[in-house]
mmCIF file with all atom_site columns, C-alpha atoms in Angstrom:
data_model
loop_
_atom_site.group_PDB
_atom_site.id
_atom_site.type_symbol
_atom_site.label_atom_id
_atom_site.label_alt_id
_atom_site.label_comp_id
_atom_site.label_asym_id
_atom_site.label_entity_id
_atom_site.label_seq_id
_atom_site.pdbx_PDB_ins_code
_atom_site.Cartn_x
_atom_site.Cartn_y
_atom_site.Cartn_z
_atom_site.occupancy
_atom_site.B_iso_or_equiv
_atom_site.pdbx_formal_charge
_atom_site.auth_seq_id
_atom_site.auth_comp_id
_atom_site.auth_asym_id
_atom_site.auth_atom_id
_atom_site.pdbx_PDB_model_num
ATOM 1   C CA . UNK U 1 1   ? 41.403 -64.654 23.485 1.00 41.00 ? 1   UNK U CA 1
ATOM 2   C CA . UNK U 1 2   ? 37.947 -65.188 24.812 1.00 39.00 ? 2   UNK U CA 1
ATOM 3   C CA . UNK U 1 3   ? 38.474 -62.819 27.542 1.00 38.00 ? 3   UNK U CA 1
ATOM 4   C CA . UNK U 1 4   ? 39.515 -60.142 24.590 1.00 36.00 ? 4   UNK U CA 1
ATOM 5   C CA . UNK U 1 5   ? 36.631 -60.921 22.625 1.00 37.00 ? 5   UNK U CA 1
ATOM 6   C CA . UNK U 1 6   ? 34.174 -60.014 25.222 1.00 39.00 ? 6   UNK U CA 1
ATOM 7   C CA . UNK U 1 7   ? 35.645 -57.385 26.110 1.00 39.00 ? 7   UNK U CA 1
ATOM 8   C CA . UNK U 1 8   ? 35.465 -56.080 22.327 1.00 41.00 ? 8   UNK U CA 1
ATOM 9   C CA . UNK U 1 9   ? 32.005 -56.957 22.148 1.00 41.00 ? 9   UNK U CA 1
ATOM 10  C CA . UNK U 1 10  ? 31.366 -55.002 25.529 1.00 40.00 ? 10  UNK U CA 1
ATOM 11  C CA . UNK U 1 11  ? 32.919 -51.852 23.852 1.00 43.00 ? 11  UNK U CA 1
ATOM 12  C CA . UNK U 1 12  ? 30.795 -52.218 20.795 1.00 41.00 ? 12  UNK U CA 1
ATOM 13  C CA . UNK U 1 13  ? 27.634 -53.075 22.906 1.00 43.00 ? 13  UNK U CA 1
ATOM 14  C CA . UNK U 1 14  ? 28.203 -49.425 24.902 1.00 43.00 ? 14  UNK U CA 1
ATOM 15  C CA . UNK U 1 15  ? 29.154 -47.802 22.225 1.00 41.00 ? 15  UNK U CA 1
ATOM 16  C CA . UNK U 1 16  ? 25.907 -48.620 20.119 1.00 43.00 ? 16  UNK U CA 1
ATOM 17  C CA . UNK U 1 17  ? 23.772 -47.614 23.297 1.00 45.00 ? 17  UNK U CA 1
ATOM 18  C CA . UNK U 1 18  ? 25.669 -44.431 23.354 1.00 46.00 ? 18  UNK U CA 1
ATOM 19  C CA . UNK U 1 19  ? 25.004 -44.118 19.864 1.00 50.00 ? 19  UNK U CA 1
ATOM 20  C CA . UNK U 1 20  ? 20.826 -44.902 20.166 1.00 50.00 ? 20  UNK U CA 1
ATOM 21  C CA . UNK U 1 21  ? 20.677 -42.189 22.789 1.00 47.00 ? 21  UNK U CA 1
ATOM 22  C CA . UNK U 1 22  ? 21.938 -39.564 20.682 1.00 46.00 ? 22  UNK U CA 1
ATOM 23  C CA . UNK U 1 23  ? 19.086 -40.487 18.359 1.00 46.00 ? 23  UNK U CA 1
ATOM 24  C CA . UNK U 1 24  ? 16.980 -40.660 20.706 1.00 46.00 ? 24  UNK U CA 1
ATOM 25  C CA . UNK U 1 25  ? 17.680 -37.268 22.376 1.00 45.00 ? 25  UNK U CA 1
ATOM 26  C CA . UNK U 1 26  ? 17.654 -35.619 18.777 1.00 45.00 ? 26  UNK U CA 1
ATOM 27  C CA . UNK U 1 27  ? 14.220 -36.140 18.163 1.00 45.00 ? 27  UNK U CA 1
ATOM 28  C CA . UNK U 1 28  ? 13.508 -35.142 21.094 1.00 46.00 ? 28  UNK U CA 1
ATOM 29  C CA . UNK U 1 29  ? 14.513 -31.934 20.306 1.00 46.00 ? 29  UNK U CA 1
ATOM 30  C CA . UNK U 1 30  ? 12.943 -31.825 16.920 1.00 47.00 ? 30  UNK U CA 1
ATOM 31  C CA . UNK U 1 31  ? 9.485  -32.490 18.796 1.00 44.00 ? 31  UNK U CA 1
ATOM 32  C CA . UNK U 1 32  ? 9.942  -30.277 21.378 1.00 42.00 ? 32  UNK U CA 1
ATOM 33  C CA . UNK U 1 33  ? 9.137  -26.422 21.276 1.00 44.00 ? 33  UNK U CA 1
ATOM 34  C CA . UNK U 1 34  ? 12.824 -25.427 22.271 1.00 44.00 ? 34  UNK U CA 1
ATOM 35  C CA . UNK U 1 35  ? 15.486 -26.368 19.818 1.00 43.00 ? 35  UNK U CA 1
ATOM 36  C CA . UNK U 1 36  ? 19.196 -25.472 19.189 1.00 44.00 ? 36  UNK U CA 1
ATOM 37  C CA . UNK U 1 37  ? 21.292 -25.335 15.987 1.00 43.00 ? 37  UNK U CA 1
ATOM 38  C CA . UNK U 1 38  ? 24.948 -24.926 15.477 1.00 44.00 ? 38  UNK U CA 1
ATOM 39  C CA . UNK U 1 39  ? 23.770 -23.620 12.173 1.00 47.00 ? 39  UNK U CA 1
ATOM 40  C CA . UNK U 1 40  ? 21.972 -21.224 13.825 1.00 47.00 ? 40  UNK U CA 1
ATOM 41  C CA . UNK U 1 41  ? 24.442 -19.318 15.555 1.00 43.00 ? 41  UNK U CA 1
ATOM 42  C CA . UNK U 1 42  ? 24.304 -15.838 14.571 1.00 48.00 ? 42  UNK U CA 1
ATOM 43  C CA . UNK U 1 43  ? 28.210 -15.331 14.566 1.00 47.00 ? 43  UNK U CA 1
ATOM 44  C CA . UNK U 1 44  ? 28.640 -18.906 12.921 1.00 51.00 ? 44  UNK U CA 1
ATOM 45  C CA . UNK U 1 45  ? 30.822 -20.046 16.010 1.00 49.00 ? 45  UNK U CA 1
ATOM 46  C CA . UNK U 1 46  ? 28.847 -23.232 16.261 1.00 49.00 ? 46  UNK U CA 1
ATOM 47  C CA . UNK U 1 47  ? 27.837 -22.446 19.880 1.00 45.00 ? 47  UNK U CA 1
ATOM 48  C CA . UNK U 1 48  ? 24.608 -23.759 20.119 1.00 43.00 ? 48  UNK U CA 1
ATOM 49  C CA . UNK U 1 49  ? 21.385 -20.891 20.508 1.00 40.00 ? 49  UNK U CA 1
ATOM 50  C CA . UNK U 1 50  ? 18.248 -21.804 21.800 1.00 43.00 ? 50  UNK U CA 1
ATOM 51  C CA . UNK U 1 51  ? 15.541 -21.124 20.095 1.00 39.00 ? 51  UNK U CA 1
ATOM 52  C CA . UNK U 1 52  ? 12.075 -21.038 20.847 1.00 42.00 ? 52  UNK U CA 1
ATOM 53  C CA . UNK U 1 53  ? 9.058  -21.073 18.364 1.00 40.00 ? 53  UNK U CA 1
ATOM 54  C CA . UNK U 1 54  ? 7.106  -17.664 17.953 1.00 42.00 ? 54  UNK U CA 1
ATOM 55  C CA . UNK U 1 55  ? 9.899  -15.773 19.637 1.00 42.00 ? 55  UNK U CA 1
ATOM 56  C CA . UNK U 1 56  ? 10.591 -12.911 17.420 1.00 39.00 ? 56  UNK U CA 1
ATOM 57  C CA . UNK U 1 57  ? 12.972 -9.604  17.159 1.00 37.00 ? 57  UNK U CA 1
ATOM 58  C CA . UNK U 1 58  ? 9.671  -7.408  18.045 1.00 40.00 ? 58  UNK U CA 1
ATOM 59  C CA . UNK U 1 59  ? 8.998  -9.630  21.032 1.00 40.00 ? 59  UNK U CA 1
ATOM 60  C CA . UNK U 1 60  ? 11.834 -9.073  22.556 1.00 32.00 ? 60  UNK U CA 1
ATOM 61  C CA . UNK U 1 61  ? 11.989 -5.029  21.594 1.00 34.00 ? 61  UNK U CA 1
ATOM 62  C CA . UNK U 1 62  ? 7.934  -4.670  22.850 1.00 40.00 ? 62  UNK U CA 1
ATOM 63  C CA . UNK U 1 63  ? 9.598  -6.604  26.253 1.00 40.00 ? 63  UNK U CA 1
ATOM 64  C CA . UNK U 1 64  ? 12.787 -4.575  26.641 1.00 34.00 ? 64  UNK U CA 1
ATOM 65  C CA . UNK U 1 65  ? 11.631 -1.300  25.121 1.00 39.00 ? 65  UNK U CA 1
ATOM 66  C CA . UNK U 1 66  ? 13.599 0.333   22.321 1.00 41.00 ? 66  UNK U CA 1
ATOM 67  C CA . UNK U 1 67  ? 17.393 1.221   23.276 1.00 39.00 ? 67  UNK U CA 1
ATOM 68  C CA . UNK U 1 68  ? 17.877 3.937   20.681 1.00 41.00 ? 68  UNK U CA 1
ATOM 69  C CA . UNK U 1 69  ? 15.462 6.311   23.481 1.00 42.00 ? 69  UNK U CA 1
ATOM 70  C CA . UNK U 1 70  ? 16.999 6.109   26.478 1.00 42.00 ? 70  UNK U CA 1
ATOM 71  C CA . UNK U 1 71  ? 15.344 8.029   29.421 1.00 51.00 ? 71  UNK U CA 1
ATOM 72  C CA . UNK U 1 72  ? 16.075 11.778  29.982 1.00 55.00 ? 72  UNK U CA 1
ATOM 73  C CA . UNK U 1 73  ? 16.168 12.585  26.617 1.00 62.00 ? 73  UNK U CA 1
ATOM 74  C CA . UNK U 1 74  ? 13.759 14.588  24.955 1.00 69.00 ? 74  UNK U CA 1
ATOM 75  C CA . UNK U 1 75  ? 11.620 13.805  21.706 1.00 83.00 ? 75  UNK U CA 1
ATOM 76  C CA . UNK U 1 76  ? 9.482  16.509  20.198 1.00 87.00 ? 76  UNK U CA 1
ATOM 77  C CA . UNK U 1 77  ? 12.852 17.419  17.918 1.00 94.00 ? 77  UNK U CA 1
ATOM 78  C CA . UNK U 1 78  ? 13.091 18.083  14.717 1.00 97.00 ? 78  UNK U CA 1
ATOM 79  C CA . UNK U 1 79  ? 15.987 17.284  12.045 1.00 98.00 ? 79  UNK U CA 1
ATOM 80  C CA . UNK U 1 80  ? 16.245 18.219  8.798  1.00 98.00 ? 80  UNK U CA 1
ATOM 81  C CA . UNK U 1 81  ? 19.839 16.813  5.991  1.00 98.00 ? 81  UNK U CA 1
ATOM 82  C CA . UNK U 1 82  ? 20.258 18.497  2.644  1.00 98.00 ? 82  UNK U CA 1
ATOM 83  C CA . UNK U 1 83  ? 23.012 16.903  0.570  1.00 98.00 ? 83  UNK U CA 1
ATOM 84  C CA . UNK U 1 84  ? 23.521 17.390  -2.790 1.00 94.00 ? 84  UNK U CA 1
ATOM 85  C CA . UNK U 1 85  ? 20.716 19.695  -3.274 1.00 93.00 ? 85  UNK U CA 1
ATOM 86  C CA . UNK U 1 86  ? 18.393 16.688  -2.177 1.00 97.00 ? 86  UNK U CA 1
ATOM 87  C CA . UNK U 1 87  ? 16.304 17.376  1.580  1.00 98.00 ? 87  UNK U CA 1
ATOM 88  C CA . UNK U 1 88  ? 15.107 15.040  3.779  1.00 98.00 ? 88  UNK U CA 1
ATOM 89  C CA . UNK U 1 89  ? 13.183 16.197  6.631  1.00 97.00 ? 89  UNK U CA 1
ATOM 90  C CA . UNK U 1 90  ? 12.474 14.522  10.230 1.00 97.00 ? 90  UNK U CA 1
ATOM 91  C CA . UNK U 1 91  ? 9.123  15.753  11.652 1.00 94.00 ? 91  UNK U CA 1
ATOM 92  C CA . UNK U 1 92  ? 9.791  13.834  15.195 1.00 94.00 ? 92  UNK U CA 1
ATOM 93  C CA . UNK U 1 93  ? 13.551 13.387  16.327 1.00 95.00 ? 93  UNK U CA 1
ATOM 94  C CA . UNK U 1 94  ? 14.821 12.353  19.692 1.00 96.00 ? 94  UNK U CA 1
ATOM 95  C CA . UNK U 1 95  ? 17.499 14.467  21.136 1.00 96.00 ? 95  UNK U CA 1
ATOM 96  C CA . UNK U 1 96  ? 19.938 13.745  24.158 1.00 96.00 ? 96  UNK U CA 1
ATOM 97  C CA . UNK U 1 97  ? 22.613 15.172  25.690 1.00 96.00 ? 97  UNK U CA 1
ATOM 98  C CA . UNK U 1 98  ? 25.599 14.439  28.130 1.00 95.00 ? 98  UNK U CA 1
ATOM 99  C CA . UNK U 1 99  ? 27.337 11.256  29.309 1.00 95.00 ? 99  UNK U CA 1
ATOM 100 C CA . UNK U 1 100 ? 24.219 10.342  31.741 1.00 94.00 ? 100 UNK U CA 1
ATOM 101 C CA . UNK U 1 101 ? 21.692 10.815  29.773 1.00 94.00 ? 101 UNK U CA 1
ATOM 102 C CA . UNK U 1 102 ? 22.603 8.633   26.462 1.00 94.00 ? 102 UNK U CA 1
ATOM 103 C CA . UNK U 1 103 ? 25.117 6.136   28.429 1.00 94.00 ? 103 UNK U CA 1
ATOM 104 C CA . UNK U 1 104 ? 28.768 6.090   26.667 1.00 94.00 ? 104 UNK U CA 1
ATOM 105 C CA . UNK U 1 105 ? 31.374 7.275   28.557 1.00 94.00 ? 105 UNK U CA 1
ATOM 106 C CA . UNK U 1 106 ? 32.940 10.873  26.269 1.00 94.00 ? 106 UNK U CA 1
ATOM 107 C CA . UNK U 1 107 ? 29.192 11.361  24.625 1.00 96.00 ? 107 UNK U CA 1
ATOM 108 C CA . UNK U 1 108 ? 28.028 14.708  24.519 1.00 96.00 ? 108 UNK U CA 1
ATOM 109 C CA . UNK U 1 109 ? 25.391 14.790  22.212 1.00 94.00 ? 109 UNK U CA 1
ATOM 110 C CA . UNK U 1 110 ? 22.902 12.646  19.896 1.00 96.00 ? 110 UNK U CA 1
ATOM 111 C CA . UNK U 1 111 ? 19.921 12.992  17.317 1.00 97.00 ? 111 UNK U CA 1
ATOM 112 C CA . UNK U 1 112 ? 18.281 10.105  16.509 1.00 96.00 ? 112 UNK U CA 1
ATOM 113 C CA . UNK U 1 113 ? 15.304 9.934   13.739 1.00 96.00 ? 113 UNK U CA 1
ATOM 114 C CA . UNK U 1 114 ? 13.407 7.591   11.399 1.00 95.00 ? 114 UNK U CA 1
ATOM 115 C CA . UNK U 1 115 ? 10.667 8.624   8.994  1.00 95.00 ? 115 UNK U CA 1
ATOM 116 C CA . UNK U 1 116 ? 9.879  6.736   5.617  1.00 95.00 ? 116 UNK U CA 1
ATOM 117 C CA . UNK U 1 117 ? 12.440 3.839   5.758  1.00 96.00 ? 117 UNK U CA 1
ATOM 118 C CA . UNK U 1 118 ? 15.309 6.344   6.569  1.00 97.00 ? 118 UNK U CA 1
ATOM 119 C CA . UNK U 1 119 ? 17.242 6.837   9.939  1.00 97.00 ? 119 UNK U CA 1
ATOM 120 C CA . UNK U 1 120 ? 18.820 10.172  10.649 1.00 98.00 ? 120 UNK U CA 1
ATOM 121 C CA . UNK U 1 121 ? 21.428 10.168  13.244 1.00 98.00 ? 121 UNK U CA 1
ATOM 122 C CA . UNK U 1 122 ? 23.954 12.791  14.551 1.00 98.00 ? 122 UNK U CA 1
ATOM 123 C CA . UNK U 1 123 ? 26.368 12.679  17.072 1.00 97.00 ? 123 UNK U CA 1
ATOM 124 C CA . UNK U 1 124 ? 29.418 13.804  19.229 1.00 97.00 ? 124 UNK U CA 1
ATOM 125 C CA . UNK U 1 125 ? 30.980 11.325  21.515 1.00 96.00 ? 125 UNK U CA 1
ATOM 126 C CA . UNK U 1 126 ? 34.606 9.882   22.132 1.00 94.00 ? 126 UNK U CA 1
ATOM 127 C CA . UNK U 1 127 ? 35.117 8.962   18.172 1.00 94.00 ? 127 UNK U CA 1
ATOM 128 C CA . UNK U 1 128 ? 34.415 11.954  17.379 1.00 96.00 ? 128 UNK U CA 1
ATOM 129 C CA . UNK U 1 129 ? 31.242 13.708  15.147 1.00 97.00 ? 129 UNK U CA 1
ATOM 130 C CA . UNK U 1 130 ? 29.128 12.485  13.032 1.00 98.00 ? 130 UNK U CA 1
ATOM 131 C CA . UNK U 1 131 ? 26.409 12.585  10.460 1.00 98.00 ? 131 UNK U CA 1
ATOM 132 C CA . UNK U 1 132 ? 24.830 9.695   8.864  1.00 98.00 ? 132 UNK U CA 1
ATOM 133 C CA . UNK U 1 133 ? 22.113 9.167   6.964  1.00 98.00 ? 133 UNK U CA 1
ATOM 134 C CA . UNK U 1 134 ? 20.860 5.201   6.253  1.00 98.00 ? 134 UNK U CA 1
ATOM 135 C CA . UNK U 1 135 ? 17.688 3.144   4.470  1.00 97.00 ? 135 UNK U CA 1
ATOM 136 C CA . UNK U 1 136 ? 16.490 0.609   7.049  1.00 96.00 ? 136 UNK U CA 1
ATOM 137 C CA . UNK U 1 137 ? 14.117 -0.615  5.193  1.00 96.00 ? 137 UNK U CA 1
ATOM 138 C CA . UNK U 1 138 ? 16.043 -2.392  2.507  1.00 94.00 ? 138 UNK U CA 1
ATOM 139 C CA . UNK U 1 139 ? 19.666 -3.445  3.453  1.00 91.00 ? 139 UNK U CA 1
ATOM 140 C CA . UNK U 1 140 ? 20.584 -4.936  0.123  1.00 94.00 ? 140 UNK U CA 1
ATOM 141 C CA . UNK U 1 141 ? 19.502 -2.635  -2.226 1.00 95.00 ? 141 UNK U CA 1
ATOM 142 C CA . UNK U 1 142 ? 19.613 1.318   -0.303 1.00 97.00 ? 142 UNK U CA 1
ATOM 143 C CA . UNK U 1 143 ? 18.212 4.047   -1.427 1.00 96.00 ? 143 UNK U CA 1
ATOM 144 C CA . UNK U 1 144 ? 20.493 6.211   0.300  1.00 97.00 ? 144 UNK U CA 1
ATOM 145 C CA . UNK U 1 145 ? 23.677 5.959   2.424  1.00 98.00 ? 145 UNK U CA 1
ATOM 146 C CA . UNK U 1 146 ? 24.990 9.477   3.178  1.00 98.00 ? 146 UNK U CA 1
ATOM 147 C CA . UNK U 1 147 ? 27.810 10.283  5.981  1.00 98.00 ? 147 UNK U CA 1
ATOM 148 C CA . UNK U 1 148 ? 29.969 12.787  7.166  1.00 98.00 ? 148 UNK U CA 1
ATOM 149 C CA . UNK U 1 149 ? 32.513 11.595  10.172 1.00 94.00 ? 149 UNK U CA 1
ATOM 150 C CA . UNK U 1 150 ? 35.498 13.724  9.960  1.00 84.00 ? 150 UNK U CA 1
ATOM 151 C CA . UNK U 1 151 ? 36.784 16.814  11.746 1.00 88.00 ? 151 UNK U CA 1
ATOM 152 C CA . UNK U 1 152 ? 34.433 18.607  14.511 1.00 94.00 ? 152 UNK U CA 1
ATOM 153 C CA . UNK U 1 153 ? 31.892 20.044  12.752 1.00 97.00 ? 153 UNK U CA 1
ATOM 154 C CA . UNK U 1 154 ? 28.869 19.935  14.870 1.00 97.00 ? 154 UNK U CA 1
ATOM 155 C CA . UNK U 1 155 ? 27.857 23.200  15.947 1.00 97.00 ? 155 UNK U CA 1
ATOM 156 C CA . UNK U 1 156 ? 25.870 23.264  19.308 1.00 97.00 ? 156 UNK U CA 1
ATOM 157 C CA . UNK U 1 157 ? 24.048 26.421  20.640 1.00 97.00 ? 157 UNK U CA 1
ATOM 158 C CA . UNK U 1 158 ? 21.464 25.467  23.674 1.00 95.00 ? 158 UNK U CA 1
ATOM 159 C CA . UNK U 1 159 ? 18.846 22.898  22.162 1.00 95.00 ? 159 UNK U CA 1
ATOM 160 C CA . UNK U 1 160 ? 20.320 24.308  18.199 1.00 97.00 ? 160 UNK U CA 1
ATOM 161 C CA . UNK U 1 161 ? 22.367 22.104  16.551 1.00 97.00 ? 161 UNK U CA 1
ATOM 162 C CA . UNK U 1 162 ? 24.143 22.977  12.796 1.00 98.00 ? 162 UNK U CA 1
ATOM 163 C CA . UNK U 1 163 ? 26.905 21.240  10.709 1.00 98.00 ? 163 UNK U CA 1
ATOM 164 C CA . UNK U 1 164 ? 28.454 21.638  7.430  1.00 97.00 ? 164 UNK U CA 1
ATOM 165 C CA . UNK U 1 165 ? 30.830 18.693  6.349  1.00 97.00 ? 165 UNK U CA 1
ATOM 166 C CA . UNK U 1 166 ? 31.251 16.959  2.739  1.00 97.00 ? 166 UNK U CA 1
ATOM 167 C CA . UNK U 1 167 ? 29.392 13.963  3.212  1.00 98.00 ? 167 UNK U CA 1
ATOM 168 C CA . UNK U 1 168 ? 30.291 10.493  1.193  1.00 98.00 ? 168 UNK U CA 1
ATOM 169 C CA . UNK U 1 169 ? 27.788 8.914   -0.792 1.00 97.00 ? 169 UNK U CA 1
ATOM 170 C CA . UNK U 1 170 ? 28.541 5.193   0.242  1.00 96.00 ? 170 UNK U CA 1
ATOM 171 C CA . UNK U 1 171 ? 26.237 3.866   -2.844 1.00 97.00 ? 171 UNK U CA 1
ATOM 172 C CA . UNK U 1 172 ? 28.536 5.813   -5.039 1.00 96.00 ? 172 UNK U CA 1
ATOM 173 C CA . UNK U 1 173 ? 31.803 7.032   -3.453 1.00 97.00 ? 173 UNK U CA 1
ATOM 174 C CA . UNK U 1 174 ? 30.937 10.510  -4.373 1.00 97.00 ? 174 UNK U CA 1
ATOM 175 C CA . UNK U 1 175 ? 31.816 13.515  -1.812 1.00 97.00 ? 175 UNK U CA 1
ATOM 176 C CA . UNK U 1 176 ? 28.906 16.609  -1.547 1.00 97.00 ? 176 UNK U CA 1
ATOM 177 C CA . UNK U 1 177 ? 28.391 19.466  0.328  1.00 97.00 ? 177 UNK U CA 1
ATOM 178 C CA . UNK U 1 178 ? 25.958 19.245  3.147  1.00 97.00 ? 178 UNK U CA 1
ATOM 179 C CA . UNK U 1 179 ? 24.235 20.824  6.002  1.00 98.00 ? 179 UNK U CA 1
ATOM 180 C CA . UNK U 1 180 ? 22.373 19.449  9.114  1.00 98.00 ? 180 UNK U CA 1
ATOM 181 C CA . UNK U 1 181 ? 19.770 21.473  11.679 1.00 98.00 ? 181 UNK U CA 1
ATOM 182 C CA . UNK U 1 182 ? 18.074 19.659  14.315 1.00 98.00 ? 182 UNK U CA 1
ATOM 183 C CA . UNK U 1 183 ? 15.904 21.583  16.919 1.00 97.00 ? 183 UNK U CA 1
ATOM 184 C CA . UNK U 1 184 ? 15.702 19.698  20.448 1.00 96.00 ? 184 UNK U CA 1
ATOM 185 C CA . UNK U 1 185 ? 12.751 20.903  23.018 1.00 92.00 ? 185 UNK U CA 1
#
């Protein structure tokens, strides 16, 4: 019986240590600079992220550079969408072509532009062609969500690009008529 009770208060003695070191450690990590949080996770896996303070989205673009402009592509483009009567036109546009150059296996061609909260972006690669038209600037509440993603429609000639598709308004679920031109140096 004696030998039982120590043993019992052995476990209990361990497990109480065990216990004041998780404390311990945890505000450790609410002191230090790093920290990691199972609510946190972006997917909401629970697999811990660290964090560290001032680190930012921009940070990390300004370090890596942007991904949408990858090198051998050309800017100095310019893009132009009228749906619906309604225009929206892309001074500066970033234009690339072939497999090499934009880095997906089946790509052939892409437009990329952003002007006034709104992205432009055009493309034929292995799932096929497409036209879409997004506000970046408020996710909750767009302005506009326009896109066209069926059939081959994308005309190219040289650096001239052309399409007309029936684009869906996402916002609304209505279908218009549409045209896109981009120009690529």
């Amino acid at each position: 019986m004696k030998r039982t009770l120590m043993l019992l208060l052995l476990t209990l003695a361990l497990v109480a240590a065990a216990c004041g070191d998780d404390d311990d450690a945890a505000s450790d990590d609410e002191s230090s600079d790093e920290t990691t949080s199972e609510e946190d996770s972006p997917d909401g896996t629970g697999v811990e992220v660290p964090l560290e303070t001032g680190d930012s989205v921009d940070g990390t673009l300004d370090e890596i550079g942007d991904p949408g402009f990858v090198e051998g592509g050309s800017t100095g483009a310019t893009a132009t969408l009228i749906v619906g009567g309604e225009e929206w036109a892309f001074d500066a546009a970033f234009c690339a072509f072939g497999e090499e150059t934009i880095g997906q296996e089946g790509a052939e061609f892409n437009v990329s532009a952003s002007q006034d909260g709104l992205q432009l972006y055009a493309s034929i690669d292995s799932f096929g062609h497409s036209v879409t038209l997004n506000d970046i600037d408020n996710f909750e509440n767009p302005s506009v969500s326009l896109s066209a993603t069926t059939g081959g429609f994308i005309v190219i000639d040289g650096k001239n690009i052309s399409a007309e598709a029936d684009f869906v308004d996402d916002l609304t679920g209505q279908t218009s008529a549409g045209t896109f031109s981009a120009t690529c140096p």
